[in-house]
Amino acid sequence: MRRLMVAGNWKMHGSRANNAQLVNHILLADLGEDGPEVVVCPPFVYLWETGRLLRGTSLALGAQDVCAAAAGAHTGEVSAAMLKDVGCSHVIVGHSERRALYGEDDQIVARKFMAAQREGLMPVLCVGETLEERESGRTAEVVARQLDVVLDVAGAGVFARAVLAYEPVWAIGTGKNATPDQAQEVHALLRARIAAQDAKISACLRILYGGSVKAVNAAELFAMPDVDGGLVGGASLNGDEFRRICEAARAQAS
Ligand code: PEP
């Protein structure tokens, strides 16, 4: 019922030449008609050119961040309208690196989410706990708080046009992924929280898992009932690896 999604977060990596090679490699993936929705998220400066490389393909273009404000005196920022203008359909909001390194709190993340939706972009809202939070038994409380800030301002209806990504911070870039059962437990909890407000929207919402997804573990993660694909960082920079992750999602769908 839910079409799987695989999104590649290139973070602050790449060059014009490397990006072209990477896209060409990803395009070799055999996605079939019922395959996953595949999104690539390059750094801002490469969006336009990457979008041109993707033109006429089934791959979508996403950004890694967006400004909460619509326009104006915000030096260094990029608005949702600008992202739309250069061909983006998706944007990651609330990535743990933005929260930890750039001081983004739940409120600013919620404003970014709404700014993206106002322009018709699909936000990919990231939530996830740190190792310390997990070890002190606070995972459910933390991810619920991160989700609730959007639910409280906007209601469950906005999740009809959004994607949620569970990204345990301790699994990001560490090579230590959550086990399928750990991921499923949190995904089910997130889905139930939205279902409490709107069961239909919750049933259709894609919840991606992110945190050291690789070709070797993608299939078992994507096989979990509430895991609807992956948000992939490091492995999305390796064309062959990312292609195999997309193909694992396709195998799951068929
Ligand atoms: C990410 O950056 O969203 C991510 C999940 O990174 P990695 O796959 O490298 O853990």
Coordinates of C-alpha atoms and ligand atoms in Angstrom, one line a residue:
M1 CA 0.0 0.0 0.0
R2 CA 2.8 2.4 0.8
R3 CA 5.4 3.0 -1.9
L4 CA 8.8 2.6 -0.5
M5 CA 11.2 5.5 -0.7
V6 CA 15.0 5.7 -0.7
A7 CA 16.5 9.1 -0.2
G8 CA 20.3 9.8 -0.5
N9 CA 21.6 12.6 1.7
W10 CA 24.9 13.6 0.2
K11 CA 25.6 16.0 3.1
M12 CA 28.5 18.3 2.3
H13 CA 30.2 16.0 -0.2
G14 CA 30.6 16.1 -3.9
S15 CA 31.8 18.1 -6.9
R16 CA 30.3 18.7 -10.3
A17 CA 32.3 15.9 -11.8
N18 CA 31.7 13.4 -9.0
N19 CA 28.0 14.2 -8.9
A20 CA 27.6 13.4 -12.6
Q21 CA 29.3 10.1 -12.2
L22 CA 27.2 9.2 -9.1
V23 CA 24.0 10.1 -10.9
N24 CA 24.9 8.0 -13.9
H25 CA 25.7 5.1 -11.6
I26 CA 22.4 5.4 -9.7
L27 CA 20.5 5.5 -13.0
L28 CA 21.7 1.9 -13.7
A29 CA 19.5 0.7 -10.8
D30 CA 16.7 -1.5 -12.0
L31 CA 13.7 0.1 -10.2
G32 CA 10.9 -1.3 -12.4
E33 CA 7.5 0.2 -12.4
D34 CA 6.6 -0.7 -8.8
G35 CA 10.0 0.2 -7.4
P36 CA 10.8 2.7 -4.7
E37 CA 10.6 6.5 -5.1
V38 CA 14.3 7.5 -5.2
V39 CA 15.3 11.0 -4.1
V40 CA 18.8 12.5 -4.2
C41 CA 19.7 15.4 -1.9
P42 CA 22.9 17.2 -3.0
P43 CA 24.3 20.4 -1.4
F44 CA 22.4 23.6 -2.4
V45 CA 25.0 24.7 -4.9
Y46 CA 24.6 21.5 -6.9
L47 CA 20.8 21.3 -6.9
W48 CA 20.2 22.9 -10.3
E49 CA 22.8 21.0 -12.2
T50 CA 21.9 17.7 -10.5
G51 CA 18.3 18.4 -11.3
R52 CA 19.2 18.7 -15.0
L53 CA 21.0 15.4 -14.9
L54 CA 17.8 13.8 -13.4
R55 CA 15.5 15.3 -16.0
G56 CA 13.5 12.7 -17.8
T57 CA 14.4 10.0 -15.2
S58 CA 12.2 8.7 -12.4
L59 CA 14.6 10.1 -9.7
A60 CA 13.5 13.1 -7.7
L61 CA 15.5 16.0 -6.3
G62 CA 15.6 17.0 -2.7
A63 CA 17.4 19.6 -0.6
Q64 CA 19.1 19.0 2.8
D65 CA 17.6 22.0 4.5
V66 CA 15.4 25.1 4.0
C67 CA 15.0 28.4 5.6
A68 CA 11.9 28.9 7.8
A69 CA 11.3 32.3 6.4
A70 CA 9.8 32.9 3.0
A71 CA 12.2 35.7 1.8
G72 CA 14.1 38.7 3.0
A73 CA 17.2 39.6 5.0
H74 CA 18.5 36.1 5.8
T75 CA 22.1 36.1 4.6
G76 CA 23.2 32.7 3.6
E77 CA 19.8 31.1 3.7
V78 CA 17.7 29.4 1.0
S79 CA 14.0 29.6 0.8
A80 CA 11.4 26.9 0.0
A81 CA 10.4 28.9 -3.1
M82 CA 14.0 28.9 -4.3
L83 CA 14.2 25.2 -3.9
K84 CA 11.0 24.7 -5.8
D85 CA 12.3 27.1 -8.5
V86 CA 15.4 24.9 -9.1
G87 CA 13.4 21.7 -9.3
C88 CA 13.3 20.3 -5.8
S89 CA 10.2 18.2 -4.8
H90 CA 11.5 17.2 -1.4
V91 CA 13.5 18.7 1.5
I92 CA 15.0 17.1 4.6
V93 CA 14.1 19.1 7.8
G94 CA 15.4 18.5 11.3
H95 CA 18.3 16.3 10.5
S96 CA 20.2 15.6 13.7
E97 CA 23.3 17.3 12.3
R98 CA 21.3 20.5 11.9
R99 CA 20.0 20.1 15.4
A100 CA 23.3 19.3 17.0
L101 CA 25.7 21.5 15.0
Y102 CA 23.6 24.4 14.0
G103 CA 21.3 24.8 17.1
E104 CA 18.0 23.9 15.4
D105 CA 15.4 23.3 18.0
D106 CA 12.0 21.6 17.7
Q107 CA 10.3 24.9 17.0
I108 CA 12.5 26.0 14.2
V109 CA 12.2 22.5 12.7
A110 CA 8.4 22.8 12.8
R111 CA 8.6 26.2 11.1
K112 CA 10.8 24.8 8.4
F113 CA 8.4 21.9 7.9
M114 CA 5.5 24.3 7.4
A115 CA 7.6 26.6 5.1
A116 CA 8.4 23.6 2.9
Q117 CA 4.8 22.5 2.7
R118 CA 3.5 26.0 1.9
E119 CA 5.6 25.9 -1.3
G120 CA 4.4 22.4 -2.2
L121 CA 7.6 20.7 -1.2
M122 CA 7.5 17.4 0.6
P123 CA 9.3 17.6 3.9
V124 CA 11.2 14.6 5.2
L125 CA 11.0 15.2 8.9
C126 CA 13.9 13.6 10.9
V127 CA 13.5 12.5 14.5
G128 CA 15.8 10.4 16.6
E129 CA 17.4 9.9 20.0
T130 CA 21.0 10.2 21.1
L131 CA 22.8 7.2 22.6
E132 CA 22.5 8.7 26.1
E133 CA 18.7 9.2 25.6
R134 CA 18.4 5.6 24.4
E135 CA 20.4 4.2 27.3
S136 CA 18.4 6.1 29.8
G137 CA 15.2 4.7 28.4
R138 CA 14.0 8.0 26.9
T139 CA 13.7 7.0 23.2
A140 CA 9.9 7.1 23.0
E141 CA 9.7 10.3 24.9
V142 CA 12.3 12.1 22.7
V143 CA 10.9 11.0 19.3
A144 CA 7.3 11.7 20.5
R145 CA 8.4 15.3 21.5
Q146 CA 10.1 15.9 18.1
L147 CA 7.0 14.7 16.3
D148 CA 4.5 16.4 18.5
V149 CA 5.9 19.8 17.8
V150 CA 4.6 19.5 14.3
L151 CA 1.4 17.6 15.2
D152 CA 0.6 20.3 17.8
V153 CA 1.0 23.3 15.4
A154 CA -0.4 21.7 12.3
G155 CA -2.3 18.6 13.1
A156 CA -2.0 15.1 11.6
G157 CA -3.4 16.3 8.2
V158 CA 0.0 17.7 7.2
F159 CA 1.4 14.2 7.2
A160 CA -0.6 13.4 4.1
R161 CA 2.1 15.4 2.3
A162 CA 5.2 14.5 4.3
V163 CA 7.6 11.7 5.1
L164 CA 8.9 10.9 8.5
A165 CA 12.4 9.5 9.0
Y166 CA 13.5 7.8 12.2
E167 CA 17.2 8.4 12.5
P168 CA 18.7 7.3 15.8
V169 CA 21.6 9.7 16.3
W170 CA 23.9 6.9 17.5
A171 CA 23.5 5.1 14.2
I172 CA 24.2 8.0 11.9
G173 CA 27.6 7.7 10.2
T174 CA 28.8 5.2 12.9
G175 CA 28.4 2.0 10.9
K176 CA 26.2 0.7 13.7
N177 CA 22.7 0.5 12.4
A178 CA 19.6 -0.1 14.6
T179 CA 18.5 -3.7 14.4
P180 CA 15.4 -4.2 12.4
D181 CA 13.4 -4.9 15.6
Q182 CA 14.7 -1.7 17.2
A183 CA 13.7 0.3 14.1
Q184 CA 10.3 -1.4 13.9
E185 CA 9.6 -0.6 17.6
V186 CA 10.1 3.1 17.1
H187 CA 8.4 3.3 13.7
A188 CA 5.3 1.5 15.1
L189 CA 5.3 4.0 18.0
L190 CA 5.5 7.0 15.6
R191 CA 2.8 5.6 13.4
A192 CA 0.5 4.9 16.4
R193 CA 1.0 8.5 17.6
I194 CA -0.3 9.9 14.3
A195 CA -3.0 7.2 14.2
A196 CA -4.4 8.6 17.5
Q197 CA -5.2 11.7 15.5
D198 CA -5.9 10.3 12.1
A199 CA -5.8 6.6 11.3
K200 CA -6.0 7.0 7.6
I201 CA -3.2 9.4 7.3
S202 CA -1.1 7.3 9.6
A203 CA -1.7 4.2 7.5
C204 CA -0.5 5.9 4.3
L205 CA 2.5 7.8 5.9
R206 CA 6.0 6.6 4.8
I207 CA 8.4 6.3 7.7
L208 CA 12.0 5.9 6.6
Y209 CA 14.7 4.4 8.7
G210 CA 18.1 6.2 8.6
G211 CA 21.4 5.3 10.3
S212 CA 24.1 3.3 8.6
V213 CA 21.8 1.8 6.0
K214 CA 24.0 -0.2 3.6
A215 CA 23.4 -2.8 0.9
V216 CA 24.1 -5.6 3.4
N217 CA 21.4 -4.5 5.9
A218 CA 18.8 -2.7 3.7
A219 CA 16.7 -5.8 2.9
E220 CA 16.2 -6.8 6.5
L221 CA 15.4 -3.3 7.6
F222 CA 12.9 -2.7 4.7
A223 CA 11.2 -6.0 5.5
M224 CA 9.9 -4.7 8.8
P225 CA 6.2 -3.8 8.5
D226 CA 6.5 -0.1 9.5
V227 CA 9.8 0.6 7.7
D228 CA 9.0 2.1 4.4
G229 CA 12.5 2.6 3.0
G230 CA 15.6 4.5 4.0
L231 CA 17.3 7.8 4.4
V232 CA 20.8 7.0 3.4
G233 CA 23.9 9.1 4.2
G234 CA 27.4 7.7 3.7
A235 CA 26.3 4.8 1.4
S236 CA 24.5 7.2 -0.9
L237 CA 27.9 8.5 -2.0
N238 CA 28.8 5.2 -3.5
G239 CA 26.8 4.6 -6.7
D240 CA 27.0 0.9 -6.6
E241 CA 26.0 0.7 -2.9
F242 CA 23.1 3.1 -3.3
R243 CA 21.9 1.3 -6.4
R244 CA 21.8 -2.0 -4.4
I245 CA 19.9 -0.3 -1.6
C246 CA 17.3 0.9 -4.1
E247 CA 17.1 -2.5 -5.6
A248 CA 16.6 -4.0 -2.1
A249 CA 13.6 -1.6 -1.7
R250 CA 12.3 -2.8 -5.1
A251 CA 12.6 -6.4 -4.1
Q252 CA 10.6 -5.6 -1.0
A253 CA 7.8 -4.0 -2.9
S254 CA 7.3 -6.9 -5.3
Ligands
PEP1 C1 22.0 10.6 7.4 O1 22.8 11.4 7.2 O2 20.8 10.9 7.3 C2 22.4 9.2 7.6 C3 21.5 8.3 7.9 O3 23.7 8.9 7.5 P1 24.4 7.5 7.4 O4 23.6 6.6 6.5 O5 25.8 7.7 6.9 O6 24.4 6.9 8.8

